PDB file of C-alpha atoms in Angstrom:
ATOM      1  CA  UNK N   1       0.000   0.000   0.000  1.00  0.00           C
ATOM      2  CA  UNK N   2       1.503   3.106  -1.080  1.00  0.00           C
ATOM      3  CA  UNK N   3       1.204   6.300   1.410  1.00  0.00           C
ATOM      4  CA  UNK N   4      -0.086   9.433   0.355  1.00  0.00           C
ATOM      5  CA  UNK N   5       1.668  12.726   0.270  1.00  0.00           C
ATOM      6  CA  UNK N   6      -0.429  15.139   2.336  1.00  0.00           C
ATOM      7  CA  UNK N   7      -0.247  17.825   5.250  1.00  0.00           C
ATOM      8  CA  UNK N   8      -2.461  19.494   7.414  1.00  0.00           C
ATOM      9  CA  UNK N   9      -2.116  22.944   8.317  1.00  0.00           C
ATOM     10  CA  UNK N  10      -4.632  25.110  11.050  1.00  0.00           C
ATOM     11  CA  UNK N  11      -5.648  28.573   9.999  1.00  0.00           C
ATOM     12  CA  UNK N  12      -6.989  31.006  12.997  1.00  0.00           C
ATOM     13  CA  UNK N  13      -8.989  33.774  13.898  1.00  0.00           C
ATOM     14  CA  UNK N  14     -10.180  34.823  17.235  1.00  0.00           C
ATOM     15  CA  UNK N  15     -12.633  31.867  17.924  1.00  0.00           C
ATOM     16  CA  UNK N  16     -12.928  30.185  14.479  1.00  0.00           C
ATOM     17  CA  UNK N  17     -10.895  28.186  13.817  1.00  0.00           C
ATOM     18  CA  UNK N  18      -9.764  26.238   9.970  1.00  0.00           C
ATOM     19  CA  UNK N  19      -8.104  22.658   9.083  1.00  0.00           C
ATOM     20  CA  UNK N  20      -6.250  22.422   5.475  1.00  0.00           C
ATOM     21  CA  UNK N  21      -5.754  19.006   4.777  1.00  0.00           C
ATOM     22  CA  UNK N  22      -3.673  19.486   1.272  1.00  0.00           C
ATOM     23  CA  UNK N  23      -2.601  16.424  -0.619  1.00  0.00           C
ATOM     24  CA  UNK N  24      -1.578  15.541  -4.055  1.00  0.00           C
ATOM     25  CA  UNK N  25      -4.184  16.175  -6.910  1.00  0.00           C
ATOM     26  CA  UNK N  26      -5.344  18.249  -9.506  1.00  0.00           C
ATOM     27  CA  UNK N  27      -5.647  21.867  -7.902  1.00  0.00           C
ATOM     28  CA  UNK N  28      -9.298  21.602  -6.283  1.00  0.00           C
ATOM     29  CA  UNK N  29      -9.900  23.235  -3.470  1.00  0.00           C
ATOM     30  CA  UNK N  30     -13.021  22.824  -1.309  1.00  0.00           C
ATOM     31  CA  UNK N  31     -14.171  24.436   1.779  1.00  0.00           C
ATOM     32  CA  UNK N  32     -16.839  22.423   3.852  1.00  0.00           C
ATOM     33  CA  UNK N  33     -17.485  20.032   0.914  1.00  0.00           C
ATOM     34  CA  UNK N  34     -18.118  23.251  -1.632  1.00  0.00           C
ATOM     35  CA  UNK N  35     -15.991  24.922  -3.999  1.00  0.00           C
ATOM     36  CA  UNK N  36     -14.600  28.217  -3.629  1.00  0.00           C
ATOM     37  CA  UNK N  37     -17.457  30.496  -5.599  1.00  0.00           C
ATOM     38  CA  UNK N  38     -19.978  29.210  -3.292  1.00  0.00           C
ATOM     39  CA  UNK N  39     -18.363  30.552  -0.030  1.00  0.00           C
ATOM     40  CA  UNK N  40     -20.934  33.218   2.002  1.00  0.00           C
ATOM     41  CA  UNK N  41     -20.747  36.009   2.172  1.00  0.00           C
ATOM     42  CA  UNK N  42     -20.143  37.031  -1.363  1.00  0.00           C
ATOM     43  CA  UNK N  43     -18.364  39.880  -0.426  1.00  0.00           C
ATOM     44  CA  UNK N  44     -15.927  38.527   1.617  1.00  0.00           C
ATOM     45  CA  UNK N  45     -15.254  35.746  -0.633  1.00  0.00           C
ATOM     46  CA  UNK N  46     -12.164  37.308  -2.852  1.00  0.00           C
ATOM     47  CA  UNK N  47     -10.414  37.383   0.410  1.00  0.00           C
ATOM     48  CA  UNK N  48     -10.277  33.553   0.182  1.00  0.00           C
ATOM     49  CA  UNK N  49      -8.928  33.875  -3.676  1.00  0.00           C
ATOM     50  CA  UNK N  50      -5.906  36.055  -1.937  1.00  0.00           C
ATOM     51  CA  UNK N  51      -3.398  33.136  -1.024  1.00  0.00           C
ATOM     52  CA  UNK N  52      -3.907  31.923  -4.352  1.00  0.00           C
ATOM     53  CA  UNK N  53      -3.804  35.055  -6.262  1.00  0.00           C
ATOM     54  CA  UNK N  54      -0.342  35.748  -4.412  1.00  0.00           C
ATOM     55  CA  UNK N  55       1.457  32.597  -5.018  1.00  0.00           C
ATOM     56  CA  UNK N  56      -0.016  31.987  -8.625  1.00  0.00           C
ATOM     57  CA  UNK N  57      -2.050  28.659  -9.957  1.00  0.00           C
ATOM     58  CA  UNK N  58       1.272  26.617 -11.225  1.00  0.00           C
ATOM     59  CA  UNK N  59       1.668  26.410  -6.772  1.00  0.00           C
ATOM     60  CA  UNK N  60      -1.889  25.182  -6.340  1.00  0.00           C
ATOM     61  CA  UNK N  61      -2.305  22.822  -9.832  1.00  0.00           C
ATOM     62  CA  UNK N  62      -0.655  19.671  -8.024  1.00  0.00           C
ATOM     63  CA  UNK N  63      -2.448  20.360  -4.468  1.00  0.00           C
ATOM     64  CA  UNK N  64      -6.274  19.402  -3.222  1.00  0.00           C
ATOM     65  CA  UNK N  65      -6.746  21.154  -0.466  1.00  0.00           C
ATOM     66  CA  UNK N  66     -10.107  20.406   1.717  1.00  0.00           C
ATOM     67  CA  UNK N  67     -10.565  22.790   4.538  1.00  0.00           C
ATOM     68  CA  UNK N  68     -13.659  22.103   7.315  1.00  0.00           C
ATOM     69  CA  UNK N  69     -13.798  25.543   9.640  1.00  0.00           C
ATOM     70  CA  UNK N  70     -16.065  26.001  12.650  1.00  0.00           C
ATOM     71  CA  UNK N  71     -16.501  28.427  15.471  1.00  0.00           C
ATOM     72  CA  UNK N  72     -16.207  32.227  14.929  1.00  0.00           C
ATOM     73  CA  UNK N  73     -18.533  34.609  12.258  1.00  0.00           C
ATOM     74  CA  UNK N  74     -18.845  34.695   9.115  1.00  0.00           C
ATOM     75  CA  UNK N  75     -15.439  37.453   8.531  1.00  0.00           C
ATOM     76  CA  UNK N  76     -13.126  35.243  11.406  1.00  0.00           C
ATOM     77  CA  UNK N  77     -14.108  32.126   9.167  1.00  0.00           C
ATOM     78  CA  UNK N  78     -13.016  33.865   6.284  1.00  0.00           C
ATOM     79  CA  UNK N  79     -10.055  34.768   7.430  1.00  0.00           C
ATOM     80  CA  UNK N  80      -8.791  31.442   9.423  1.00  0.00           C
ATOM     81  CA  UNK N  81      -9.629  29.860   6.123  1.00  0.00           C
ATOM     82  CA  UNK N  82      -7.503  31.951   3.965  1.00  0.00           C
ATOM     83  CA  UNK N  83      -4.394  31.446   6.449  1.00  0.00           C
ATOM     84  CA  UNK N  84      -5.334  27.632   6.642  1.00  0.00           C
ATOM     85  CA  UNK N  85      -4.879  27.665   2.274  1.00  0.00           C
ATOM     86  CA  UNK N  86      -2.012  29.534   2.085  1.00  0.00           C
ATOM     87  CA  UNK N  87       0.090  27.770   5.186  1.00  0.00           C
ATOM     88  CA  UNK N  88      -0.921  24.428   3.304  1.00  0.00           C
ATOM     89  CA  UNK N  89       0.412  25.804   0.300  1.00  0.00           C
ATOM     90  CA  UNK N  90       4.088  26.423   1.904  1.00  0.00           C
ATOM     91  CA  UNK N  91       3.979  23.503   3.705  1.00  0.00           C
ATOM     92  CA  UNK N  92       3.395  20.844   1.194  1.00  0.00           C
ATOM     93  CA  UNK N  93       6.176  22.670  -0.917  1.00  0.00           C
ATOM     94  CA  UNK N  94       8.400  22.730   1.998  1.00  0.00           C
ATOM     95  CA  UNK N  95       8.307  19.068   2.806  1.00  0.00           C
ATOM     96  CA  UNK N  96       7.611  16.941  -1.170  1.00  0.00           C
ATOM     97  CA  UNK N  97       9.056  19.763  -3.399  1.00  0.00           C
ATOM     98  CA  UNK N  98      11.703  22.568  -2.663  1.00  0.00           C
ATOM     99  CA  UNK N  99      12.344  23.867   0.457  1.00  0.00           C
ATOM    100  CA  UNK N 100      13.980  27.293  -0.813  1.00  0.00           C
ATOM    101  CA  UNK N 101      11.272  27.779  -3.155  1.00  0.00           C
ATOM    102  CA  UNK N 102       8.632  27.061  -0.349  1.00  0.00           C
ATOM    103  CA  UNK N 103      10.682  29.991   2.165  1.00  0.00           C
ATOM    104  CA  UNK N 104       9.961  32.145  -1.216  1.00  0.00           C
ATOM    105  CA  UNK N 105       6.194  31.786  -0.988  1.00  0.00           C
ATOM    106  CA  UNK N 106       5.655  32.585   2.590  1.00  0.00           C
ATOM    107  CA  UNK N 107       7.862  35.499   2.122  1.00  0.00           C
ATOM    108  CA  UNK N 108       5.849  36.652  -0.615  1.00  0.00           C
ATOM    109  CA  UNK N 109       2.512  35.890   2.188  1.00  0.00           C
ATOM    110  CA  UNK N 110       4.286  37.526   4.652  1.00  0.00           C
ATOM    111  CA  UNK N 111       5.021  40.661   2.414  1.00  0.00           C
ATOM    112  CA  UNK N 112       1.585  40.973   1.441  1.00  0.00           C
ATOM    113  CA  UNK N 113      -0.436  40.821   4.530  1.00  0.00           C
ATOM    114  CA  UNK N 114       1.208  38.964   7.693  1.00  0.00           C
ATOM    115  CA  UNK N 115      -2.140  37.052   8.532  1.00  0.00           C
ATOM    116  CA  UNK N 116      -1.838  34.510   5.598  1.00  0.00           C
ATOM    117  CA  UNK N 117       0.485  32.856   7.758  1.00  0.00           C
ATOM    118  CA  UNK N 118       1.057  33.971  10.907  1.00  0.00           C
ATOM    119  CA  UNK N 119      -2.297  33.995  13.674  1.00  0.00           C
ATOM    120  CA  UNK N 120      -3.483  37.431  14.565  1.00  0.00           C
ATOM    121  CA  UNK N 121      -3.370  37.105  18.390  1.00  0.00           C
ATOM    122  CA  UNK N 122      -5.503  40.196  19.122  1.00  0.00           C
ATOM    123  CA  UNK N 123      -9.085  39.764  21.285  1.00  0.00           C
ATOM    124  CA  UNK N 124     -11.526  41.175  21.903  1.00  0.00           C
ATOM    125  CA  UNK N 125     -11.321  43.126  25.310  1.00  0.00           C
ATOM    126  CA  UNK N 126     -13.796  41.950  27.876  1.00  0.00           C
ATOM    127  CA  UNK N 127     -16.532  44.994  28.934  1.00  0.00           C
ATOM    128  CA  UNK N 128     -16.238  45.867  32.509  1.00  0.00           C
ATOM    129  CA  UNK N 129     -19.193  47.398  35.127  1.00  0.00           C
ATOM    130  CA  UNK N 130     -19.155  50.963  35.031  1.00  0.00           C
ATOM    131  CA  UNK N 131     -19.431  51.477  30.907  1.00  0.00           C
ATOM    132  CA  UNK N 132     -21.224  50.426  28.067  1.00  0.00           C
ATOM    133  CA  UNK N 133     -17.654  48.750  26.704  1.00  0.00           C
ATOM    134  CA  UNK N 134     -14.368  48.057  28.036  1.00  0.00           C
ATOM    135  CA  UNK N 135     -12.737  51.300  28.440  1.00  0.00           C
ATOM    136  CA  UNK N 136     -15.636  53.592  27.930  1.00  0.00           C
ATOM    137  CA  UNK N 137     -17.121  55.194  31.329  1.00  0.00           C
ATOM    138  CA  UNK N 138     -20.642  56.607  32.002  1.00  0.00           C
ATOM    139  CA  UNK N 139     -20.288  60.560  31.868  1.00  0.00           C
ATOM    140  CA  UNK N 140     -22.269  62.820  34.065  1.00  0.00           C
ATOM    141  CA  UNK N 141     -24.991  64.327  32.471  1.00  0.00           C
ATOM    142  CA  UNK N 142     -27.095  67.093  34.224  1.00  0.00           C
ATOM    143  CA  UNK N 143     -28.755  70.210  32.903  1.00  0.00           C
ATOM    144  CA  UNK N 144     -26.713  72.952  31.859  1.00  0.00           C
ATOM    145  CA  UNK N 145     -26.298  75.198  34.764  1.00  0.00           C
ATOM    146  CA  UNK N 146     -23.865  78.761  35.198  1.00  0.00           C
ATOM    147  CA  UNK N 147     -21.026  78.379  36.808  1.00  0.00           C
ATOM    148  CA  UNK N 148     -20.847  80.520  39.881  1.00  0.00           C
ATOM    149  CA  UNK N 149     -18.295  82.833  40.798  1.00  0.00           C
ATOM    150  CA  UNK N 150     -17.867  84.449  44.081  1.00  0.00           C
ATOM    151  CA  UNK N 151     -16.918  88.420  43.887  1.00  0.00           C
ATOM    152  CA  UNK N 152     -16.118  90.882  46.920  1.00  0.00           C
ATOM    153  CA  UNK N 153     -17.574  93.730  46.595  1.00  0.00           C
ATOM    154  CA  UNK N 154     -16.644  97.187  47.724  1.00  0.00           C
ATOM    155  CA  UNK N 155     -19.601  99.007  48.733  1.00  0.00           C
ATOM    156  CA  UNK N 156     -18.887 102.796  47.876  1.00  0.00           C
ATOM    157  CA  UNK N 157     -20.993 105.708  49.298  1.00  0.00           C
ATOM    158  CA  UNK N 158     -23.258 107.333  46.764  1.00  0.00           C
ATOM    159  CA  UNK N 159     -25.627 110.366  46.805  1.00  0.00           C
ATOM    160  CA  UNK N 160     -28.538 108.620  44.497  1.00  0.00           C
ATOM    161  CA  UNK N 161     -30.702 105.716  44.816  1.00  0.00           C
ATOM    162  CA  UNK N 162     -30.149 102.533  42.472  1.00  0.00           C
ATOM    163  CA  UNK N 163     -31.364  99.353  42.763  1.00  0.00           C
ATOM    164  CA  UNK N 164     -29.171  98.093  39.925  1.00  0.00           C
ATOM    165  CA  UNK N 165     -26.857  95.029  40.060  1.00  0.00           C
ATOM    166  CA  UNK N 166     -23.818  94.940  37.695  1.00  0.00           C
ATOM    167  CA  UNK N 167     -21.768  92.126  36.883  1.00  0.00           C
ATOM    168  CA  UNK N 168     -19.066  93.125  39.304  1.00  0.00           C
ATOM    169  CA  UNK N 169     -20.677  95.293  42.179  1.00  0.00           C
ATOM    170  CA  UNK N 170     -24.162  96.153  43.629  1.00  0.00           C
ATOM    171  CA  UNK N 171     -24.540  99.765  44.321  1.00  0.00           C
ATOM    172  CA  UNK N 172     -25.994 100.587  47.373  1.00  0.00           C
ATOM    173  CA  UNK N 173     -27.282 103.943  48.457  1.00  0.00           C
ATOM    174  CA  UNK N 174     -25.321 105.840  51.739  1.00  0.00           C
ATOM    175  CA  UNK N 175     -26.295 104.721  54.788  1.00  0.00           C
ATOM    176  CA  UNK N 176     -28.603 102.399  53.768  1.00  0.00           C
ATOM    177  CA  UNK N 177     -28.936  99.535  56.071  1.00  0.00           C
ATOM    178  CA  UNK N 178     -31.834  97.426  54.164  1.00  0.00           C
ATOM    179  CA  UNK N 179     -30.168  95.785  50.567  1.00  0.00           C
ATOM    180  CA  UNK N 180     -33.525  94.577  49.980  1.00  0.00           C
ATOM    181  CA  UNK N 181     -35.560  98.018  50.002  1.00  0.00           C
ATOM    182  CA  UNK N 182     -33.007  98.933  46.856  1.00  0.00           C
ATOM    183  CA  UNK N 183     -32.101  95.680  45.512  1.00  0.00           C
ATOM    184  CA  UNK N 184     -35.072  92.859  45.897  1.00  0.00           C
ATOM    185  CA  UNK N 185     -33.681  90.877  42.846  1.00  0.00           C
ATOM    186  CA  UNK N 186     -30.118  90.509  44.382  1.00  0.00           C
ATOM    187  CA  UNK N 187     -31.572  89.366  47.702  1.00  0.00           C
ATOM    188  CA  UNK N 188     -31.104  85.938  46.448  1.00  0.00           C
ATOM    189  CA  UNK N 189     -27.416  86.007  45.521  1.00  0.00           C
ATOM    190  CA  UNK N 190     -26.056  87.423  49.251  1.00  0.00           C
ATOM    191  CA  UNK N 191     -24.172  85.231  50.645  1.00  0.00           C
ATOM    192  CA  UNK N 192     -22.619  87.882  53.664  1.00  0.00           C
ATOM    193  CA  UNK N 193     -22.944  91.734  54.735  1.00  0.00           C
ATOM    194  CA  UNK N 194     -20.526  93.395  56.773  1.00  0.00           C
ATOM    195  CA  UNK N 195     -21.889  96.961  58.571  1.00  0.00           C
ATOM    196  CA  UNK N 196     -19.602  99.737  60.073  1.00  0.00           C
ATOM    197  CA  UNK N 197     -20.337 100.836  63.718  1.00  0.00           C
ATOM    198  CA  UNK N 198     -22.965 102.644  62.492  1.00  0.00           C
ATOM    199  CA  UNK N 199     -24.569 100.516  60.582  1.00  0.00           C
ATOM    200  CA  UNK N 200     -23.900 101.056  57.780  1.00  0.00           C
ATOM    201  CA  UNK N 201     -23.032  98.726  54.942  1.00  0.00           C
ATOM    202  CA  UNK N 202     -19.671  98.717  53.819  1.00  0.00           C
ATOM    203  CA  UNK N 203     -18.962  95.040  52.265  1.00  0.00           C
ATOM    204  CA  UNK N 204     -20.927  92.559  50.710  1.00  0.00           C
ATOM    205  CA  UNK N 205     -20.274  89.146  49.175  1.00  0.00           C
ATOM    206  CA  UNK N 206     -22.639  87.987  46.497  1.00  0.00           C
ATOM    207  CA  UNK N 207     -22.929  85.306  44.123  1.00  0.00           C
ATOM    208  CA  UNK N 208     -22.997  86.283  40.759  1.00  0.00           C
ATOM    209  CA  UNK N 209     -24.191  83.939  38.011  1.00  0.00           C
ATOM    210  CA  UNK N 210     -21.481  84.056  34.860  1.00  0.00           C
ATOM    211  CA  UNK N 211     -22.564  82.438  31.734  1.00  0.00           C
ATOM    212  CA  UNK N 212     -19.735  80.815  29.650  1.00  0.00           C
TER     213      UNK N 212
END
């Protein structure tokens, strides 16, 4: 009984996972029990024609290859399945035909995109508590309010009446010992009053509400 020359090469991506099984034949290639231009999803189908596209038909016309992948989506499937082909293709060269020639072809992989042959060993990071993924954080979210900023002010003695309130100072009228009979709409934003010996107002801290 003679013994067949064949190989069997793994192909991954994160959870799916792809078997080559490449021995001699006639350059069919089957994934699952179908040929290639039945592979779903159509769009991600070329992707699969990229090992073979790279290293050229004359590579693949003495292989069969039949691949069986599980596990994963439909893209990791793709992918492990493409890396399963094109590691089956280097290694059947490297052990029935030419070694040196077989180092060319993964080169030429390797030079076109790294994940025809080697794994990709990036996860997915797991979501923690706190976040709707792993590193994003719930932000505080509360109507938009003004910022408040405390200001001294310096009371100076004036001959008229106003019940005005600037953005820095409140005006208060001489000897007045009542903000409120002047000023009803700061009432609100006094925090402290200071009086002379007389009486008399002379400092008063207020809030004032700055809009930025």
């Amino acid at each position: 009984m003679t013994s067949v020359n064949a190989v069997q090469t793994f192909g991954k991506k994160k959870t799916a996972t792809a078997v080559a099984h490449a021995k001699e034949g006639r350059g069919t290639i089957r994934i699952n029990g179908q040929p290639l231009n039945l592979v779903q999803p159509p769009t991600l189908r070329y992707k699969i024609y990229e090992p073979i596209l790279m290293l050229g038909e004359d590579n693949f016309s003495t292989i069969d290859i039949r691949v069986r992948v599980s596990g994963g989506g439909h893209t990791s499937q793709i992918y492990a399945i493409r890396q399963a082909i094109g590691k089956a293709a280097v290694a059947y060269w490297m052990k029935y035909y030419d070694a040196s020639h077989a180092l060319s072809l993964k080169k030429s992989l390797v030079d076109y995109d790294r994940s025809l042959v080697i794994a990709d060993p990036r996860r997915m990071e797991p979501k923690k508590f706190g976040g709707g993924g792993a590193r994003a954080r719930r932000q505080k979210r509360s109507e938009k309010r003004p910022s408040e900023c405390i200001y001294r002010v310096i009371l100076m003695k004036l001959s008229t009446v106003t019940d005005k309130m600037s953005l820095m100072y409140l005006a208060i009228p001489s000897g007045s010992t009542l903000l409120s009979l002047y000023a009803p709409q700061a009432c609100r934003y006094i925090i402290n009053i200071r009086f002379d010996n007389n009486g008399v107002i002379i400092f008063v801290f207020i809030r004032i509400h700055v809009y930025g």
